[in-house]
Amino acid sequence: MLEAFHIVERQPEPTMPTAELTFEQRQKSRHRCQTRCGQPLGWFLERGHVLADGEVLECRDGTLVQIVAANENVSQVESNDALALMRAAYHLGNRHVPLQIGAGFLRYQHDHVLDDMVHGLGLTINVAQLPFHPENGAYHGSGHGHSHDHSHSHDEAVG
């Protein structure tokens, strides 16, 4: 089995083995799958990193494997009305939905309840099989954590 422990900054090459993965698979820090040619692959990466389409894993034996985002069942909202798309993005984000944002479109994993909500905002949804590349989030990889530390005591005085 090919074993990868880190990502390398390298352009994918046509002869490189590839692993075609869904968003759910790409967000796992430890995972086993097969390359397109059937070779077993396992990776052990830092928690919190989502493998992006085109990233390259370096395996213990020196083999390089390109990550390819698989087509998934997604809902795509397209509009020339930027305000309507921003409203939809706000409401989807308020539900913590992974969301891909592009010029004139939003894309999320298909869910008929979310489709109904977006339709209620006056937008049209198309369900399709497309790669899904959601935003990582404002804090991802920034080195900033969201802390709830505070200095007061929770001890109650006994009197």
PDB file of C-alpha atoms in Angstrom:
ATOM      1  CA  MET A   1       0.000   0.000   0.000  1.00  0.00           C
ATOM      2  CA  LEU A   2       1.176   3.524  -0.792  1.00  0.00           C
ATOM      3  CA  GLU A   3       1.448   5.580   2.416  1.00  0.00           C
ATOM      4  CA  ALA A   4       1.479   9.393   2.314  1.00  0.00           C
ATOM      5  CA  PHE A   5       2.366  11.625   5.236  1.00  0.00           C
ATOM      6  CA  HIS A   6       2.573  15.062   3.611  1.00  0.00           C
ATOM      7  CA  ILE A   7       1.601  17.251   0.680  1.00  0.00           C
ATOM      8  CA  VAL A   8       4.265  18.596  -1.666  1.00  0.00           C
ATOM      9  CA  GLU A   9       4.279  21.821  -3.672  1.00  0.00           C
ATOM     10  CA  ARG A  10       4.446  20.321  -7.123  1.00  0.00           C
ATOM     11  CA  GLN A  11       2.543  20.636 -10.364  1.00  0.00           C
ATOM     12  CA  PRO A  12       0.581  17.494 -11.271  1.00  0.00           C
ATOM     13  CA  GLU A  13       2.010  15.536 -14.200  1.00  0.00           C
ATOM     14  CA  PRO A  14       0.062  13.408 -16.703  1.00  0.00           C
ATOM     15  CA  THR A  15       1.965  10.245 -15.714  1.00  0.00           C
ATOM     16  CA  MET A  16       1.266  10.682 -11.992  1.00  0.00           C
ATOM     17  CA  PRO A  17      -1.149   8.233 -10.359  1.00  0.00           C
ATOM     18  CA  THR A  18      -4.394   9.940  -9.300  1.00  0.00           C
ATOM     19  CA  ALA A  19      -6.916   9.428  -6.526  1.00  0.00           C
ATOM     20  CA  GLU A  20     -10.428  10.666  -7.339  1.00  0.00           C
ATOM     21  CA  LEU A  21     -12.144  11.649  -4.088  1.00  0.00           C
ATOM     22  CA  THR A  22     -15.339  13.256  -2.853  1.00  0.00           C
ATOM     23  CA  PHE A  23     -15.295  16.271  -0.522  1.00  0.00           C
ATOM     24  CA  GLU A  24     -16.134  13.973   2.399  1.00  0.00           C
ATOM     25  CA  GLN A  25     -13.091  11.814   1.639  1.00  0.00           C
ATOM     26  CA  ARG A  26     -10.782  14.798   1.004  1.00  0.00           C
ATOM     27  CA  GLN A  27     -11.463  16.269   4.446  1.00  0.00           C
ATOM     28  CA  LYS A  28     -10.297  13.171   6.344  1.00  0.00           C
ATOM     29  CA  SER A  29      -6.875  13.349   7.971  1.00  0.00           C
ATOM     30  CA  ARG A  30      -6.499   9.568   7.826  1.00  0.00           C
ATOM     31  CA  HIS A  31      -8.069   7.607   5.019  1.00  0.00           C
ATOM     32  CA  ARG A  32      -7.654   4.548   2.808  1.00  0.00           C
ATOM     33  CA  CYS A  33      -8.732   4.419  -0.805  1.00  0.00           C
ATOM     34  CA  GLN A  34      -7.433   3.292  -4.187  1.00  0.00           C
ATOM     35  CA  THR A  35      -5.824   5.226  -6.985  1.00  0.00           C
ATOM     36  CA  ARG A  36      -7.658   5.234 -10.313  1.00  0.00           C
ATOM     37  CA  CYS A  37      -5.401   2.361 -11.419  1.00  0.00           C
ATOM     38  CA  GLY A  38      -6.412   0.305  -8.357  1.00  0.00           C
ATOM     39  CA  GLN A  39      -3.344   0.721  -6.149  1.00  0.00           C
ATOM     40  CA  PRO A  40      -4.179   0.930  -2.415  1.00  0.00           C
ATOM     41  CA  LEU A  41      -3.400   4.355  -0.894  1.00  0.00           C
ATOM     42  CA  GLY A  42      -3.514   5.535   2.693  1.00  0.00           C
ATOM     43  CA  TRP A  43      -2.729   8.983   4.027  1.00  0.00           C
ATOM     44  CA  PHE A  44      -1.964  10.346   7.467  1.00  0.00           C
ATOM     45  CA  LEU A  45      -2.140  14.158   7.403  1.00  0.00           C
ATOM     46  CA  GLU A  46      -2.477  17.026   9.849  1.00  0.00           C
ATOM     47  CA  ARG A  47      -6.021  17.313  11.165  1.00  0.00           C
ATOM     48  CA  GLY A  48      -8.092  20.110   9.667  1.00  0.00           C
ATOM     49  CA  HIS A  49      -6.522  20.136   6.205  1.00  0.00           C
ATOM     50  CA  VAL A  50      -8.912  19.468   3.325  1.00  0.00           C
ATOM     51  CA  LEU A  51      -7.177  18.020   0.278  1.00  0.00           C
ATOM     52  CA  ALA A  52      -7.772  20.268  -2.723  1.00  0.00           C
ATOM     53  CA  ASP A  53      -8.182  19.284  -6.344  1.00  0.00           C
ATOM     54  CA  GLY A  54      -4.693  19.160  -7.870  1.00  0.00           C
ATOM     55  CA  GLU A  55      -2.747  18.773  -4.629  1.00  0.00           C
ATOM     56  CA  VAL A  56       0.000  16.167  -4.655  1.00  0.00           C
ATOM     57  CA  LEU A  57       0.720  13.650  -1.904  1.00  0.00           C
ATOM     58  CA  GLU A  58       4.217  12.255  -1.500  1.00  0.00           C
ATOM     59  CA  CYS A  59       4.289   8.637  -0.423  1.00  0.00           C
ATOM     60  CA  ARG A  60       6.886   6.981   1.776  1.00  0.00           C
ATOM     61  CA  ASP A  61       8.432   5.247  -1.263  1.00  0.00           C
ATOM     62  CA  GLY A  62       8.693   8.541  -3.209  1.00  0.00           C
ATOM     63  CA  THR A  63       5.599   7.958  -5.359  1.00  0.00           C
ATOM     64  CA  LEU A  64       3.625  11.144  -6.023  1.00  0.00           C
ATOM     65  CA  VAL A  65      -0.180  10.916  -6.191  1.00  0.00           C
ATOM     66  CA  GLN A  66      -2.387  13.707  -7.521  1.00  0.00           C
ATOM     67  CA  ILE A  67      -5.717  14.408  -5.809  1.00  0.00           C
ATOM     68  CA  VAL A  68      -8.690  14.864  -8.142  1.00  0.00           C
ATOM     69  CA  ALA A  69     -12.052  16.140  -6.905  1.00  0.00           C
ATOM     70  CA  ALA A  70     -14.728  13.627  -7.896  1.00  0.00           C
ATOM     71  CA  ASN A  71     -18.064  14.642  -9.340  1.00  0.00           C
ATOM     72  CA  GLU A  72     -20.734  14.725  -6.640  1.00  0.00           C
ATOM     73  CA  ASN A  73     -24.453  15.315  -6.397  1.00  0.00           C
ATOM     74  CA  VAL A  74     -24.579  19.091  -5.831  1.00  0.00           C
ATOM     75  CA  SER A  75     -27.079  21.896  -6.003  1.00  0.00           C
ATOM     76  CA  GLN A  76     -25.897  24.867  -8.027  1.00  0.00           C
ATOM     77  CA  VAL A  77     -27.479  28.303  -7.825  1.00  0.00           C
ATOM     78  CA  GLU A  78     -26.613  30.690 -10.655  1.00  0.00           C
ATOM     79  CA  SER A  79     -27.661  34.302 -10.942  1.00  0.00           C
ATOM     80  CA  ASN A  80     -26.525  37.640 -12.327  1.00  0.00           C
ATOM     81  CA  ASP A  81     -28.061  39.235  -9.216  1.00  0.00           C
ATOM     82  CA  ALA A  82     -25.126  39.500  -6.791  1.00  0.00           C
ATOM     83  CA  LEU A  83     -27.384  40.655  -3.935  1.00  0.00           C
ATOM     84  CA  ALA A  84     -29.648  37.590  -4.308  1.00  0.00           C
ATOM     85  CA  LEU A  85     -26.577  35.299  -4.278  1.00  0.00           C
ATOM     86  CA  MET A  86     -25.202  37.076  -1.198  1.00  0.00           C
ATOM     87  CA  ARG A  87     -28.531  36.602   0.588  1.00  0.00           C
ATOM     88  CA  ALA A  88     -28.532  32.905  -0.280  1.00  0.00           C
ATOM     89  CA  ALA A  89     -24.886  32.567   0.856  1.00  0.00           C
ATOM     90  CA  TYR A  90     -25.772  34.277   4.140  1.00  0.00           C
ATOM     91  CA  HIS A  91     -28.682  31.926   4.839  1.00  0.00           C
ATOM     92  CA  LEU A  92     -26.731  28.813   3.820  1.00  0.00           C
ATOM     93  CA  GLY A  93     -23.762  29.923   5.936  1.00  0.00           C
ATOM     94  CA  ASN A  94     -26.091  30.544   8.861  1.00  0.00           C
ATOM     95  CA  ARG A  95     -26.841  26.796   8.662  1.00  0.00           C
ATOM     96  CA  HIS A  96     -23.093  25.952   8.564  1.00  0.00           C
ATOM     97  CA  VAL A  97     -23.401  24.403   5.114  1.00  0.00           C
ATOM     98  CA  PRO A  98     -20.104  23.844   3.271  1.00  0.00           C
ATOM     99  CA  LEU A  99     -20.422  26.248   0.356  1.00  0.00           C
ATOM    100  CA  GLN A 100     -18.494  26.775  -2.862  1.00  0.00           C
ATOM    101  CA  ILE A 101     -18.630  30.385  -4.002  1.00  0.00           C
ATOM    102  CA  GLY A 102     -17.798  31.339  -7.581  1.00  0.00           C
ATOM    103  CA  ALA A 103     -18.399  34.203  -9.983  1.00  0.00           C
ATOM    104  CA  GLY A 104     -22.179  34.166 -10.417  1.00  0.00           C
ATOM    105  CA  PHE A 105     -22.841  30.897  -8.601  1.00  0.00           C
ATOM    106  CA  LEU A 106     -23.078  29.048  -5.282  1.00  0.00           C
ATOM    107  CA  ARG A 107     -22.691  25.288  -4.959  1.00  0.00           C
ATOM    108  CA  TYR A 108     -23.499  22.996  -2.023  1.00  0.00           C
ATOM    109  CA  GLN A 109     -24.052  19.290  -1.476  1.00  0.00           C
ATOM    110  CA  HIS A 110     -27.556  18.534  -2.683  1.00  0.00           C
ATOM    111  CA  ASP A 111     -30.260  18.744  -0.029  1.00  0.00           C
ATOM    112  CA  HIS A 112     -33.905  19.249  -0.984  1.00  0.00           C
ATOM    113  CA  VAL A 113     -34.652  21.228   2.218  1.00  0.00           C
ATOM    114  CA  LEU A 114     -31.866  23.698   1.400  1.00  0.00           C
ATOM    115  CA  ASP A 115     -33.050  23.800  -2.217  1.00  0.00           C
ATOM    116  CA  ASP A 116     -36.533  24.775  -1.015  1.00  0.00           C
ATOM    117  CA  MET A 117     -35.085  27.544   1.184  1.00  0.00           C
ATOM    118  CA  VAL A 118     -32.964  28.948  -1.674  1.00  0.00           C
ATOM    119  CA  HIS A 119     -35.919  28.692  -4.065  1.00  0.00           C
ATOM    120  CA  GLY A 120     -37.953  30.662  -1.491  1.00  0.00           C
ATOM    121  CA  LEU A 121     -35.370  33.438  -1.837  1.00  0.00           C
ATOM    122  CA  GLY A 122     -36.312  33.673  -5.519  1.00  0.00           C
ATOM    123  CA  LEU A 123     -33.400  31.727  -6.986  1.00  0.00           C
ATOM    124  CA  THR A 124     -33.320  28.702  -9.285  1.00  0.00           C
ATOM    125  CA  ILE A 125     -31.407  25.569  -8.322  1.00  0.00           C
ATOM    126  CA  ASN A 126     -29.922  23.046 -10.748  1.00  0.00           C
ATOM    127  CA  VAL A 127     -28.922  19.625  -9.426  1.00  0.00           C
ATOM    128  CA  ALA A 128     -25.847  18.268 -11.193  1.00  0.00           C
ATOM    129  CA  GLN A 129     -22.854  15.959 -10.911  1.00  0.00           C
ATOM    130  CA  LEU A 130     -19.893  18.342 -10.459  1.00  0.00           C
ATOM    131  CA  PRO A 131     -16.711  18.592  -8.378  1.00  0.00           C
ATOM    132  CA  PHE A 132     -17.283  20.290  -5.016  1.00  0.00           C
ATOM    133  CA  HIS A 133     -14.687  22.748  -3.658  1.00  0.00           C
ATOM    134  CA  PRO A 134     -16.223  24.573  -0.670  1.00  0.00           C
ATOM    135  CA  GLU A 135     -14.563  27.472   1.114  1.00  0.00           C
ATOM    136  CA  ASN A 136     -12.213  26.435   3.932  1.00  0.00           C
ATOM    137  CA  GLY A 137     -13.490  29.045   6.360  1.00  0.00           C
ATOM    138  CA  ALA A 138     -12.077  32.247   7.752  1.00  0.00           C
ATOM    139  CA  TYR A 139      -9.942  30.619  10.436  1.00  0.00           C
ATOM    140  CA  HIS A 140      -8.631  27.617   8.451  1.00  0.00           C
ATOM    141  CA  GLY A 141      -4.867  27.664   8.246  1.00  0.00           C
ATOM    142  CA  SER A 142      -4.612  31.184   9.619  1.00  0.00           C
ATOM    143  CA  GLY A 143      -2.998  30.190  12.889  1.00  0.00           C
ATOM    144  CA  HIS A 144      -5.842  31.823  14.788  1.00  0.00           C
ATOM    145  CA  GLY A 145      -7.963  29.728  17.044  1.00  0.00           C
ATOM    146  CA  HIS A 146     -11.361  30.485  18.391  1.00  0.00           C
ATOM    147  CA  SER A 147     -10.831  30.563  22.119  1.00  0.00           C
ATOM    148  CA  HIS A 148     -13.321  30.702  24.911  1.00  0.00           C
ATOM    149  CA  ASP A 149     -10.708  31.328  27.599  1.00  0.00           C
ATOM    150  CA  HIS A 150     -11.626  33.844  30.216  1.00  0.00           C
ATOM    151  CA  SER A 151     -10.119  34.902  33.507  1.00  0.00           C
ATOM    152  CA  HIS A 152     -12.930  34.807  36.040  1.00  0.00           C
ATOM    153  CA  SER A 153     -13.430  31.871  38.355  1.00  0.00           C
ATOM    154  CA  HIS A 154     -16.356  29.501  38.266  1.00  0.00           C
ATOM    155  CA  ASP A 155     -15.825  28.521  41.910  1.00  0.00           C
ATOM    156  CA  GLU A 156     -18.717  29.437  44.138  1.00  0.00           C
ATOM    157  CA  ALA A 157     -18.027  30.930  47.531  1.00  0.00           C
ATOM    158  CA  VAL A 158     -19.309  28.851  50.379  1.00  0.00           C
ATOM    159  CA  GLY A 159     -20.670  30.931  53.151  1.00  0.00           C
TER     160      GLY A 159
END
